Coordinates of C-alpha atoms and ligand atoms in Angstrom, one line a residue:
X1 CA -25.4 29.9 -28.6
X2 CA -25.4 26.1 -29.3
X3 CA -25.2 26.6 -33.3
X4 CA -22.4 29.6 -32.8
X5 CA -20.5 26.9 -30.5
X6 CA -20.9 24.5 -34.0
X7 CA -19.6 27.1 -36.3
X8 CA -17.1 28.1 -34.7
X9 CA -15.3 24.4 -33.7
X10 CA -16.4 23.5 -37.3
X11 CA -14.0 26.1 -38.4
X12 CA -11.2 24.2 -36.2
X13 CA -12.2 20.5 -37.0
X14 CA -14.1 20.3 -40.0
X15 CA -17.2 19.3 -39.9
X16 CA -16.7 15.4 -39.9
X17 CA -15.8 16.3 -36.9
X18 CA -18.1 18.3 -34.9
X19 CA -21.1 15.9 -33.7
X20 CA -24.3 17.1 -32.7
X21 CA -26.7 13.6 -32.9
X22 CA -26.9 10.5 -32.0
X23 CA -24.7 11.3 -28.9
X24 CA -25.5 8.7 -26.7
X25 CA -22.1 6.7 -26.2
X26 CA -20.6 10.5 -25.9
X27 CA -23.0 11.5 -23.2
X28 CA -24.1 8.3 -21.2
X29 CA -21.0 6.3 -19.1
X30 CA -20.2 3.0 -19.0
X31 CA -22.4 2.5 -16.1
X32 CA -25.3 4.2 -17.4
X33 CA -25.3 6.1 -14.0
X34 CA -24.3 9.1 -15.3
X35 CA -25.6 11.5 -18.2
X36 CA -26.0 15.0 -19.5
X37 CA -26.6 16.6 -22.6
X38 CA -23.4 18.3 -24.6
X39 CA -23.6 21.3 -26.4
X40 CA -21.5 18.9 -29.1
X41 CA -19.1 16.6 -29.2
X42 CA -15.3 17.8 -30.8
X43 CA -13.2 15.2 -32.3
X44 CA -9.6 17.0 -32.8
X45 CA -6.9 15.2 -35.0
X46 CA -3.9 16.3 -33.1
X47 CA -1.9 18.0 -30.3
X48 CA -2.5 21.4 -32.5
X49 CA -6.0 21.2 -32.8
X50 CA -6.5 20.3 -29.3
X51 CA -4.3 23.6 -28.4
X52 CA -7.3 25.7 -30.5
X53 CA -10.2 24.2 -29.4
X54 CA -9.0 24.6 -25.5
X55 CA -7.9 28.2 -26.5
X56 CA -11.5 29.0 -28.0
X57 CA -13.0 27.7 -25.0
X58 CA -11.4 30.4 -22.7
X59 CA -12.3 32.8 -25.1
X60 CA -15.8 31.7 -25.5
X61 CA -16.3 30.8 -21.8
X62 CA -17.1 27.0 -23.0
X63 CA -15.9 24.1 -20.4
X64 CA -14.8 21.6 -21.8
X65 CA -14.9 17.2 -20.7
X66 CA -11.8 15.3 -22.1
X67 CA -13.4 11.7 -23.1
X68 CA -10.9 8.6 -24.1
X69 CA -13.3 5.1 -24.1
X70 CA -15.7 6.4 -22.1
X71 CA -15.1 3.3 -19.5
X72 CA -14.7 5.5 -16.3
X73 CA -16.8 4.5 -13.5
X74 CA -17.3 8.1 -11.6
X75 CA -19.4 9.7 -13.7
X76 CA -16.2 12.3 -14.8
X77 CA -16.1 11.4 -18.8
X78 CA -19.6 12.5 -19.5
X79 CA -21.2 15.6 -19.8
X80 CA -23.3 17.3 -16.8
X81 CA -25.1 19.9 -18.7
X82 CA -23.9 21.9 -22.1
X83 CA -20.0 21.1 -21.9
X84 CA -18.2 20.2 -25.2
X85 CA -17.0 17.1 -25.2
X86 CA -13.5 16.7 -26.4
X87 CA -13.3 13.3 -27.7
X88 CA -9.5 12.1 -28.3
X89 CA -10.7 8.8 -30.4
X90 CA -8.7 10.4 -33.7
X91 CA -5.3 10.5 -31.5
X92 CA -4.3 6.7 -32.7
X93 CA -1.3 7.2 -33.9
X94 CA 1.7 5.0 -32.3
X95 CA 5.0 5.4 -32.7
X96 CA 8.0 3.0 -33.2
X97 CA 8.6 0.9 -30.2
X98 CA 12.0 2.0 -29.5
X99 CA 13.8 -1.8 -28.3
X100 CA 16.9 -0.3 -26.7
X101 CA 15.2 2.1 -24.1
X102 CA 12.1 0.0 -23.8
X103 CA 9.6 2.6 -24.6
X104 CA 6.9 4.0 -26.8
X105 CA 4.8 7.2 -27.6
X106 CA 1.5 6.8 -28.3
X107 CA -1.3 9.1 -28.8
X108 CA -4.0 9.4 -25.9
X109 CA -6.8 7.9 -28.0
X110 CA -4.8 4.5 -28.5
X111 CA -6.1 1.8 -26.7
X112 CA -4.8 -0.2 -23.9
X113 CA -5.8 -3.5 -26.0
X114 CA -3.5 -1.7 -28.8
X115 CA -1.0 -1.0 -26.9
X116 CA -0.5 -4.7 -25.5
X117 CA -0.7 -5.7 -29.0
X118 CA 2.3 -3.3 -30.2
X119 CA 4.2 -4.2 -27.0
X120 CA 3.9 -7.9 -28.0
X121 CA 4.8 -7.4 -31.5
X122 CA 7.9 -5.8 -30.4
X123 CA 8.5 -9.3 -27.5
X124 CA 7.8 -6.7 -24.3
X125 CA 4.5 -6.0 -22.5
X126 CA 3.0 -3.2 -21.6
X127 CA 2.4 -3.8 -17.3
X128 CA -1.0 -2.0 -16.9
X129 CA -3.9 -3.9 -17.8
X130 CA -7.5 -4.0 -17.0
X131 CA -10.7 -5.7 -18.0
X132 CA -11.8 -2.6 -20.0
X133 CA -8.8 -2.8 -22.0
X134 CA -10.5 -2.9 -25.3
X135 CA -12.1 0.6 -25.1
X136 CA -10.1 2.3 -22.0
X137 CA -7.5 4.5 -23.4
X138 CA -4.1 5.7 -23.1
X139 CA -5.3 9.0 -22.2
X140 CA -7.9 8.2 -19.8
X141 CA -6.0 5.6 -17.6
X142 CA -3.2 8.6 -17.7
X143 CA -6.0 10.9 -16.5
X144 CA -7.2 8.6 -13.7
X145 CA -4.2 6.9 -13.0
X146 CA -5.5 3.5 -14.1
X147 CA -3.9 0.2 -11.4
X148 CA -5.7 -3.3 -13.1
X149 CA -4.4 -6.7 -12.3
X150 CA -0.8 -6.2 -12.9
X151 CA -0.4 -3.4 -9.8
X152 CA 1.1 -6.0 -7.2
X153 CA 4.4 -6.5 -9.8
X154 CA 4.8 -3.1 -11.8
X155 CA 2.5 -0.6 -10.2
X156 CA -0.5 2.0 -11.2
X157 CA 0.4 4.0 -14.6
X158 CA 2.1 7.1 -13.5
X159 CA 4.8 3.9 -12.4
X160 CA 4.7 3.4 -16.7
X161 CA 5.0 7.2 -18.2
X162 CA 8.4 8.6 -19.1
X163 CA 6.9 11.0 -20.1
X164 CA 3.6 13.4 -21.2
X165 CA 2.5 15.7 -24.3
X166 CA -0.6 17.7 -23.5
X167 CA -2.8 20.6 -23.9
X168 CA -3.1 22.6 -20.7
X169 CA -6.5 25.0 -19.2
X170 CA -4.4 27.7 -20.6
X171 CA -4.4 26.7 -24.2
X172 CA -0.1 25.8 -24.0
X173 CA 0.9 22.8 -24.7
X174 CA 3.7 20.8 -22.4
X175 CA 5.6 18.3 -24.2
X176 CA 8.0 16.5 -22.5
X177 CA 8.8 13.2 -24.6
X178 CA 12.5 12.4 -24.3
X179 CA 12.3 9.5 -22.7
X180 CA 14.4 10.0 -20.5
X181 CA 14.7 7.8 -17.2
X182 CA 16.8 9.9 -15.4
X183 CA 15.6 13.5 -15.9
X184 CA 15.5 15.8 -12.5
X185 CA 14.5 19.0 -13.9
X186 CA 12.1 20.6 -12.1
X187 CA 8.3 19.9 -10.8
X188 CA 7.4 16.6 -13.1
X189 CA 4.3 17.5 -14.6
X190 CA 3.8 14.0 -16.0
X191 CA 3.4 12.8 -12.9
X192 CA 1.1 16.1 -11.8
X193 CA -1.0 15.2 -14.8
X194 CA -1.7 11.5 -14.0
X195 CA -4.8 11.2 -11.8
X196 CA -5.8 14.6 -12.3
X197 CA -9.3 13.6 -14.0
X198 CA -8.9 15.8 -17.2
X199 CA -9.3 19.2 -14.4
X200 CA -6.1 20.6 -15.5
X201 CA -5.6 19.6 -19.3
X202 CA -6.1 17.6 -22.3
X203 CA -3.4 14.3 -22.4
X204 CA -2.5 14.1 -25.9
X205 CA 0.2 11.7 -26.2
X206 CA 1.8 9.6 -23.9
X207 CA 5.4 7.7 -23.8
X208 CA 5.2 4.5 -21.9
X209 CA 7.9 2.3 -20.8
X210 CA 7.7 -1.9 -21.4
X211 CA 8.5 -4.3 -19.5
X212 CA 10.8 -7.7 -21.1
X213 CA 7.9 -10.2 -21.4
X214 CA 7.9 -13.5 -19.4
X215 CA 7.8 -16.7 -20.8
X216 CA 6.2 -18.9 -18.6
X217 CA 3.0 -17.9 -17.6
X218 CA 0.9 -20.0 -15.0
X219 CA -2.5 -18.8 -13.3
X220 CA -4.5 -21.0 -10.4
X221 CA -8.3 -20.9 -9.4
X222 CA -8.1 -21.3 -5.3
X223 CA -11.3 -21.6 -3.5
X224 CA -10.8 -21.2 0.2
X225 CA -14.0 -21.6 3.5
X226 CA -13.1 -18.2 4.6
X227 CA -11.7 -14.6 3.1
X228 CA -9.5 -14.6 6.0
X229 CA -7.8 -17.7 4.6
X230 CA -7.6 -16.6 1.0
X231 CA -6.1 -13.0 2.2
X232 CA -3.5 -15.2 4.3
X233 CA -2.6 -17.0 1.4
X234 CA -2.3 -14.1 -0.8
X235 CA -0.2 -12.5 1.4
X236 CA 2.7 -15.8 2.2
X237 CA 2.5 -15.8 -1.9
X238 CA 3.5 -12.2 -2.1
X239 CA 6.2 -12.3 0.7
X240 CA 7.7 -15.9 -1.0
X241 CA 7.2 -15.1 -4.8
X242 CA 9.0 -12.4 -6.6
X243 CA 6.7 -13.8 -9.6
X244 CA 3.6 -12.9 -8.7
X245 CA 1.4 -10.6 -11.7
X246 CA -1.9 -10.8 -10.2
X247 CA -3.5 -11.6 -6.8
X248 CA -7.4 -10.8 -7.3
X249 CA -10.0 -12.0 -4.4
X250 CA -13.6 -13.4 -5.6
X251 CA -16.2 -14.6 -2.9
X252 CA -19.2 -17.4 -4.2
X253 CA -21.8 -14.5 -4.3
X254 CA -20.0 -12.7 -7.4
X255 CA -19.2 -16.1 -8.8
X256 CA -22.9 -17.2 -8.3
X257 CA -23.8 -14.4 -10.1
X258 CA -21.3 -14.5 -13.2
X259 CA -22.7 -18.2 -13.5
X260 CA -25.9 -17.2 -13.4
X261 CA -25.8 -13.9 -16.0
X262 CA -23.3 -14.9 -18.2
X263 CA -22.9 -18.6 -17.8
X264 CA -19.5 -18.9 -16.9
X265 CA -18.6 -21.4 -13.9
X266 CA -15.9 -22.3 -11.9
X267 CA -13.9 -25.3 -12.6
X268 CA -13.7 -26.1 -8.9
X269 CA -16.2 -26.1 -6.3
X270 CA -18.3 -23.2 -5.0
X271 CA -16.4 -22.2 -2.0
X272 CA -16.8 -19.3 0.2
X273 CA -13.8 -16.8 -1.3
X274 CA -11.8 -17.6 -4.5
X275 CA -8.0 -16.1 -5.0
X276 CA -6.9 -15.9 -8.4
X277 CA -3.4 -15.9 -8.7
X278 CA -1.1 -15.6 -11.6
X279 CA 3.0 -15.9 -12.2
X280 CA 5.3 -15.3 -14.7
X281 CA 8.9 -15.8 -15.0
X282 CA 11.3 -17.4 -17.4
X283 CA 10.8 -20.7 -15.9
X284 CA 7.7 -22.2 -15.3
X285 CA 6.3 -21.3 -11.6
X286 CA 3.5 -24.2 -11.3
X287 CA 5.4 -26.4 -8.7
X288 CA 6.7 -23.1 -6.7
X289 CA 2.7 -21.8 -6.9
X290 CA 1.5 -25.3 -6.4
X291 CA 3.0 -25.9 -3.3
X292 CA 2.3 -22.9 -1.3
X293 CA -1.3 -23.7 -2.1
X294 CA -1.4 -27.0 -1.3
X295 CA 0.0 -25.9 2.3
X296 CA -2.5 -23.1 2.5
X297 CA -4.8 -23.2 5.5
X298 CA -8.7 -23.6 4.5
X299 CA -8.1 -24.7 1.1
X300 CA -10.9 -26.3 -0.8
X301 CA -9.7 -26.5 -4.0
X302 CA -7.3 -25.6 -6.3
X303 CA -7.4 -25.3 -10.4
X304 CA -4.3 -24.5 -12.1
X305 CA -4.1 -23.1 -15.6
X306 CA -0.9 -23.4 -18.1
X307 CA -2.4 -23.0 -21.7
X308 CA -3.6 -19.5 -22.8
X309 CA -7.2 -21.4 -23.2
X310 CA -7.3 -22.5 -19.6
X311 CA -6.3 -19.1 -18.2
X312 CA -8.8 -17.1 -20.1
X313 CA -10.9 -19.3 -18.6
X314 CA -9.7 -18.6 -15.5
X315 CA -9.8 -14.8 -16.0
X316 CA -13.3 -14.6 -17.1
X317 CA -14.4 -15.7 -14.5
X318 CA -13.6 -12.7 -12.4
X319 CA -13.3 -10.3 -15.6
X320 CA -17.1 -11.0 -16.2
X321 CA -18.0 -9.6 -12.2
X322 CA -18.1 -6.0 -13.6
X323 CA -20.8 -7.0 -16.3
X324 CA -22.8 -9.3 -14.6
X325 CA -23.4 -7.0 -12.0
X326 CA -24.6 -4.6 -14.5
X327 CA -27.4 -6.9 -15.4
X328 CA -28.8 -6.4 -12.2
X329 CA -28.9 -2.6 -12.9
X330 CA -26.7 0.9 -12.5
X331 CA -25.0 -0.3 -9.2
X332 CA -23.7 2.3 -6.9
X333 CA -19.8 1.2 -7.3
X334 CA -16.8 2.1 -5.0
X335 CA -13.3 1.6 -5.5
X336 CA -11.7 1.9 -2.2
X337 CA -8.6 0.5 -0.5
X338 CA -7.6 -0.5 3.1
X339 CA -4.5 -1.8 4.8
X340 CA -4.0 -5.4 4.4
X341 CA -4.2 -6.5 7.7
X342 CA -7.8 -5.1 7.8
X343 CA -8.7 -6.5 4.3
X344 CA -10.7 -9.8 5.5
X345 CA -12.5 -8.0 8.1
X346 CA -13.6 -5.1 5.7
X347 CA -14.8 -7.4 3.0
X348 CA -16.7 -9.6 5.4
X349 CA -18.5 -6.8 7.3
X350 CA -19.0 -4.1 4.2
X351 CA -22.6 -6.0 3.6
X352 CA -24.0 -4.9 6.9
X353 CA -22.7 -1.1 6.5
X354 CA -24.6 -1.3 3.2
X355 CA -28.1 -3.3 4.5
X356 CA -27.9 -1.1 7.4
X357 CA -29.0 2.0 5.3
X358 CA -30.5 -0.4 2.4
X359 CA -31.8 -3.1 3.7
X360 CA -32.9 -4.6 -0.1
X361 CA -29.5 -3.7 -1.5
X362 CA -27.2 -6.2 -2.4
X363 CA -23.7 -6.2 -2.1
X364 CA -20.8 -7.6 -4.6
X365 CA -17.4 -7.5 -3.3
X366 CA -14.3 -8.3 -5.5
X367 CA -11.2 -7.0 -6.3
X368 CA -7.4 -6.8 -6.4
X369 CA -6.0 -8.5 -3.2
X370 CA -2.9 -8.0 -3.1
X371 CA -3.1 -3.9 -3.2
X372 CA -5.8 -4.4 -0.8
X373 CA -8.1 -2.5 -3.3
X374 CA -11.7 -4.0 -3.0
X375 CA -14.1 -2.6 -5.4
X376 CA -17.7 -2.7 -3.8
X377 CA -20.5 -2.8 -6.0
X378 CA -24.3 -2.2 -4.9
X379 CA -27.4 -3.1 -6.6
X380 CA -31.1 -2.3 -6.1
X381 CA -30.4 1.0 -4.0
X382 CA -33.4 3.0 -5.3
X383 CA -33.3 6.6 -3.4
X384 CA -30.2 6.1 -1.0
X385 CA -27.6 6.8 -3.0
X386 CA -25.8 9.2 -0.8
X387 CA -26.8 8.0 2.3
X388 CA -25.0 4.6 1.3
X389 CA -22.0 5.9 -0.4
X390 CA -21.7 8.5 3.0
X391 CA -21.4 5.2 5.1
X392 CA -19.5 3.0 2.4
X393 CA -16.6 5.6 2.1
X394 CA -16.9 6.4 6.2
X395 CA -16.5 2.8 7.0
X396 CA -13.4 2.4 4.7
X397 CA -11.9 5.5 6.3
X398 CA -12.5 4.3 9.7
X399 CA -10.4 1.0 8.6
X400 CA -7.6 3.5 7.6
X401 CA -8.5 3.1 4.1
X402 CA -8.6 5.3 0.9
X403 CA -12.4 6.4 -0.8
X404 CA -10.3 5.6 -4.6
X405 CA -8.1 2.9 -5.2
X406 CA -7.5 3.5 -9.2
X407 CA -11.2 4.8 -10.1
X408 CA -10.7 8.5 -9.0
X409 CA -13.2 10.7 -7.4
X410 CA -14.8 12.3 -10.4
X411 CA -18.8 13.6 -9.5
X412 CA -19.6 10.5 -7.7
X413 CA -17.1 10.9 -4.9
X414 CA -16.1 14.8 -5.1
X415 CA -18.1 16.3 -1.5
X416 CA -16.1 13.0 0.3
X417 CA -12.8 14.1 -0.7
X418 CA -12.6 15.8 2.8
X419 CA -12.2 12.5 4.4
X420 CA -9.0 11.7 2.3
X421 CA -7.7 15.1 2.0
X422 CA -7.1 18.0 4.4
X423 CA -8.1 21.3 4.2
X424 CA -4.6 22.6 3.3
X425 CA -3.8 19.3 0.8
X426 CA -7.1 20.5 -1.0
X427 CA -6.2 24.0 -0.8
X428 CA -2.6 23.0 -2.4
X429 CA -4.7 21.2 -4.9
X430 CA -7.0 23.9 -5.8
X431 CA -4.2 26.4 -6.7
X432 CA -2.5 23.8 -9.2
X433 CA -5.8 24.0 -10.9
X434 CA -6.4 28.0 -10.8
X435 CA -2.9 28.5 -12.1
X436 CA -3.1 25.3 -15.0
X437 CA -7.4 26.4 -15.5
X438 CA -7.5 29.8 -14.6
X439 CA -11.0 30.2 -16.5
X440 CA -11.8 26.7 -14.5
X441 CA -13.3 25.3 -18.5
X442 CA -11.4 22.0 -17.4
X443 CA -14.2 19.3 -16.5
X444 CA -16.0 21.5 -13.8
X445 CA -17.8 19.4 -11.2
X446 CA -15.0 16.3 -11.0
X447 CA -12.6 16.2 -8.4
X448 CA -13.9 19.3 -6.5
X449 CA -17.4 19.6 -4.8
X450 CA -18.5 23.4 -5.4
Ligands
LIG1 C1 -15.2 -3.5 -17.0 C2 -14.3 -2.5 -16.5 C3 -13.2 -2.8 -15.7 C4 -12.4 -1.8 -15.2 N1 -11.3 -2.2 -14.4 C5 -10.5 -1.2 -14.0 C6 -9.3 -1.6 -13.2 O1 -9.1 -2.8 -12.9 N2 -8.5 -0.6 -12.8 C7 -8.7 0.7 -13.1 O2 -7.9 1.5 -12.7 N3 -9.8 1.1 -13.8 C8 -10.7 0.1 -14.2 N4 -11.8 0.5 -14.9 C9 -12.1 2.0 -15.1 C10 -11.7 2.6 -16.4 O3 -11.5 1.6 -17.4 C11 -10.4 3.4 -16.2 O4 -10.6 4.4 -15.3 C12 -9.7 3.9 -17.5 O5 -8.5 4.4 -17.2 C13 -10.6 5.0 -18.2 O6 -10.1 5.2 -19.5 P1 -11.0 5.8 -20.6 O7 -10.1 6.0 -21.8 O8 -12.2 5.0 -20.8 O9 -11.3 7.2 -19.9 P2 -12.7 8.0 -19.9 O10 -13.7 7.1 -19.2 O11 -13.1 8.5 -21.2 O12 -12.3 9.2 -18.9 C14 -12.0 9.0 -17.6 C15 -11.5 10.3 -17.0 O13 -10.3 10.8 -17.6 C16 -10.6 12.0 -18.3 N5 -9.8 11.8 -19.6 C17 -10.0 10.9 -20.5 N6 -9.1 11.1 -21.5 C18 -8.4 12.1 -21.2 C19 -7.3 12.8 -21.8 N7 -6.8 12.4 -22.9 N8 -6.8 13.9 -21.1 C20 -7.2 14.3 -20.0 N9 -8.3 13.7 -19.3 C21 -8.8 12.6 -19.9 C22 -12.0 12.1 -18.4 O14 -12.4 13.5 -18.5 C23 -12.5 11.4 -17.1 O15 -12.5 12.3 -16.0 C24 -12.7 -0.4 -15.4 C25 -13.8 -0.1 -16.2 C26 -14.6 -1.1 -16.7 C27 -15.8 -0.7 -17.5

């Protein structure tokens, strides 16, 4: 079966283009959590080729995974067992940045890195950005809906697309890349398509609108003797600063940790929870930032960066939690969100939901603030995976919260969808997908439990 499956998407690709060894960075996430073995992975060259492949699939009863980066975190980008993997790397190709309309189109293999680059070339910005920005795709942060740092000023993606070009579980393709702002015709499937996890089709290009770039650009290191103070500040920022980019919280146990695995420290001292806060505007924000941190209640400390040296060095800081963690091990990761006013109390009482079903397990919280989107990371859970993810995700219900902030559900969270989703929301959902998938070869496993 394999070697027909070969033949036969040779015959569409080329052979360049149909991999069958050294799959690895095809078949094992980011994480290293998750891993299965492909039939083969399928590079296609463009929209067309994408259409045949996902057409032979129907007719050869093959599903199919849509891969970008690979930099998911819930297991949905790599195979589970003898899926093609449809790898959109070869979809590069990006279009003239149109300066009137503010927009561009740019295939779903592009990355985000490359898409900041061309927005900056052109003086704009592209507003959603990440700290896997140098291998996350277009594509993929369509398919997941990706937020980042920027969420609190421009919002997630689907707040970027104008517009989508893909390949649906039928094998037609939807293109819809006008660009226009203003455009009420019907059910936006753009919008349908974002977040959907690569279940209902194949993202092959995307147009994107940019935002003017600011000029001045100031980010501070805040180091606070409580999270309840740090949210409280991030909060009277917010409410008095139409400037703010990025509010992310830190507490010392992830900065510990980064200092300790990758050697990066802070340049103020270890307090108990760190806001990192960036502005931009056209003038320069330091006194307006500097003075609502000065009055802040339970400051410690304050660093504040104006020179694109000092804030990288701000941002790595938080933009090395992700990988340090790692170090430790696969953690268990969660991406959730809960209403502000229940943020400090969440992230200082997570810990206990977490040692109270793994005593040994340590727990990393850090995250963007502002959206109240904490992303909890465990390490050292050896054989309780589910029982701690059951009471991670029911504890962030109970707080009113949501199981995926920007992550997605993918495998990892798919049988808890129930707690976000009624029965009819999911039944809504699952007919979208019969009538876009009818032969269900879309990435079977992610987003629904079967
Ligand atoms: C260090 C690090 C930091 C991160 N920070 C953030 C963050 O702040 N915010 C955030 O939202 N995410 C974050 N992520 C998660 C991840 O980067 C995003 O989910 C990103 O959007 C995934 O893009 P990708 O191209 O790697 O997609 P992949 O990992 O390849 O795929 C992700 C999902 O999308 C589907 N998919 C991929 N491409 C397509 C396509 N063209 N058409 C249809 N379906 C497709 C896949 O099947 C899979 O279900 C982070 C990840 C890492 C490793």
């Amino acid at each position: 079966m394999s070697g027909a499956i070969v033949e036969q998407l040779v015959a569409i690709v080329g052979p360049a283009n149909v991999l069958t060894t050294d799959l690895d960075r095809y078949e094992v996430d980011w994480t290293r959590r998750y891993t299965g073995r492909a039939a083969c992975v399928v590079r296609p060259a463009d929209t067309a080729e994408v259409a045949t492949v996902v057409s032979w699939a129907r007719r050869a009863g093959v599903a199919l995974v849509p891969q970008g980066g690979n930099t998911g975190l819930v297991g949905g980008s790599v195979p589970r067992g003898g899926e093609v993997v449809v790898s959109l790397e070869r979809l590069r190709h990006i279009g003239p940045v149109d300066a009137l309309s503010r927009q561009v189109t740019v295939g779903a293999g592009v990355t985000i890195h490359d898409l900041h680059e061309t927005a900056r070339a052109a003086g704009l910005r592209y507003a959603v950005d990440f700290g896997a920005r140098g291998s996350a795709t277009v594509g993929g942060s369509v398919a997941t809906n990706a937020g980042g740092i920027n969420v609190v000023r421009y919002g997630m993606t689907r707040q970027q697309i104008v517009g989508v070009e893909a390949v649906l579980g039928t094998g037609d393709v939807v293109s819809h890349l006008q660009g226009l702002v203003k455009d009420n015709t019907g059910f936006d499937l753009a919008s349908l398509l974002c977040g959907s996890e690569g279940t209902l089709g194949i993202v092959t290009a995307v147009r994107v609108r940019l935002v003017t770039e600011q000029p001045a650009r100031v980010t501070a290191l805040a180091g606070f003797d409580r999270v309840e103070a740090a949210v409280e500040t991030m909060a009277s920022l917010c409410r008095s600063l139409d400037t703010v980019d990025a509010a992310e919280l830190m507490l010392d146990s992830g900065v510990d940790l980064v200092e300790s695995a990758v050697g990066v420290s802070s340049p103020i001292p270890r307090a108990a929870a760190y806001l990192l806060v960036e502005c931009s505007a056209h003038d320069d924000q330091s006194e307006s930032l500097g003075a609502i941190l000065g009055a802040a209640p339970g400051l410690s400390d304050v660093a504040i960066a104006v020179t694109p040296s000092q804030r990288d060095a701000l941002w790595r800081l938080r933009d090395e939690h992700t990988p340090s963690i790692n170090t430790l091990g696969p953690p268990l990761k969660f991406d959730v969100t809960v209403p502000i006013d229940r943020l400090a109390g969440f992230v200082s009482s997570i810990g206990r939901v977490v040692s109270d079903v793994a005593p040994k397990a340590r727990t990393f919280v850090f995250g963007h603030a502002a959206d109240g989107n904490m992303h909890v990371n465990v390490s050292g859970v050896v054989d309780r995976d589910v029982d701690v993810t059951d009471a991670v995700l029911r504890a962030v219900v109970a707080e009113g919260g949501s199981i995926s902030a920007e992550h997605g559900i993918g495998v990892t969270k798919a049988r808890w969808l129930h707690l976000n989703r009624s029965a009819a929301e999911i039944g809504a959902m699952r007919a979208i997908k019969t009538a876009l998938d009818p032969d269900g070869i879309m990435n079977p496993g992610v987003l629904f439990a079967d």
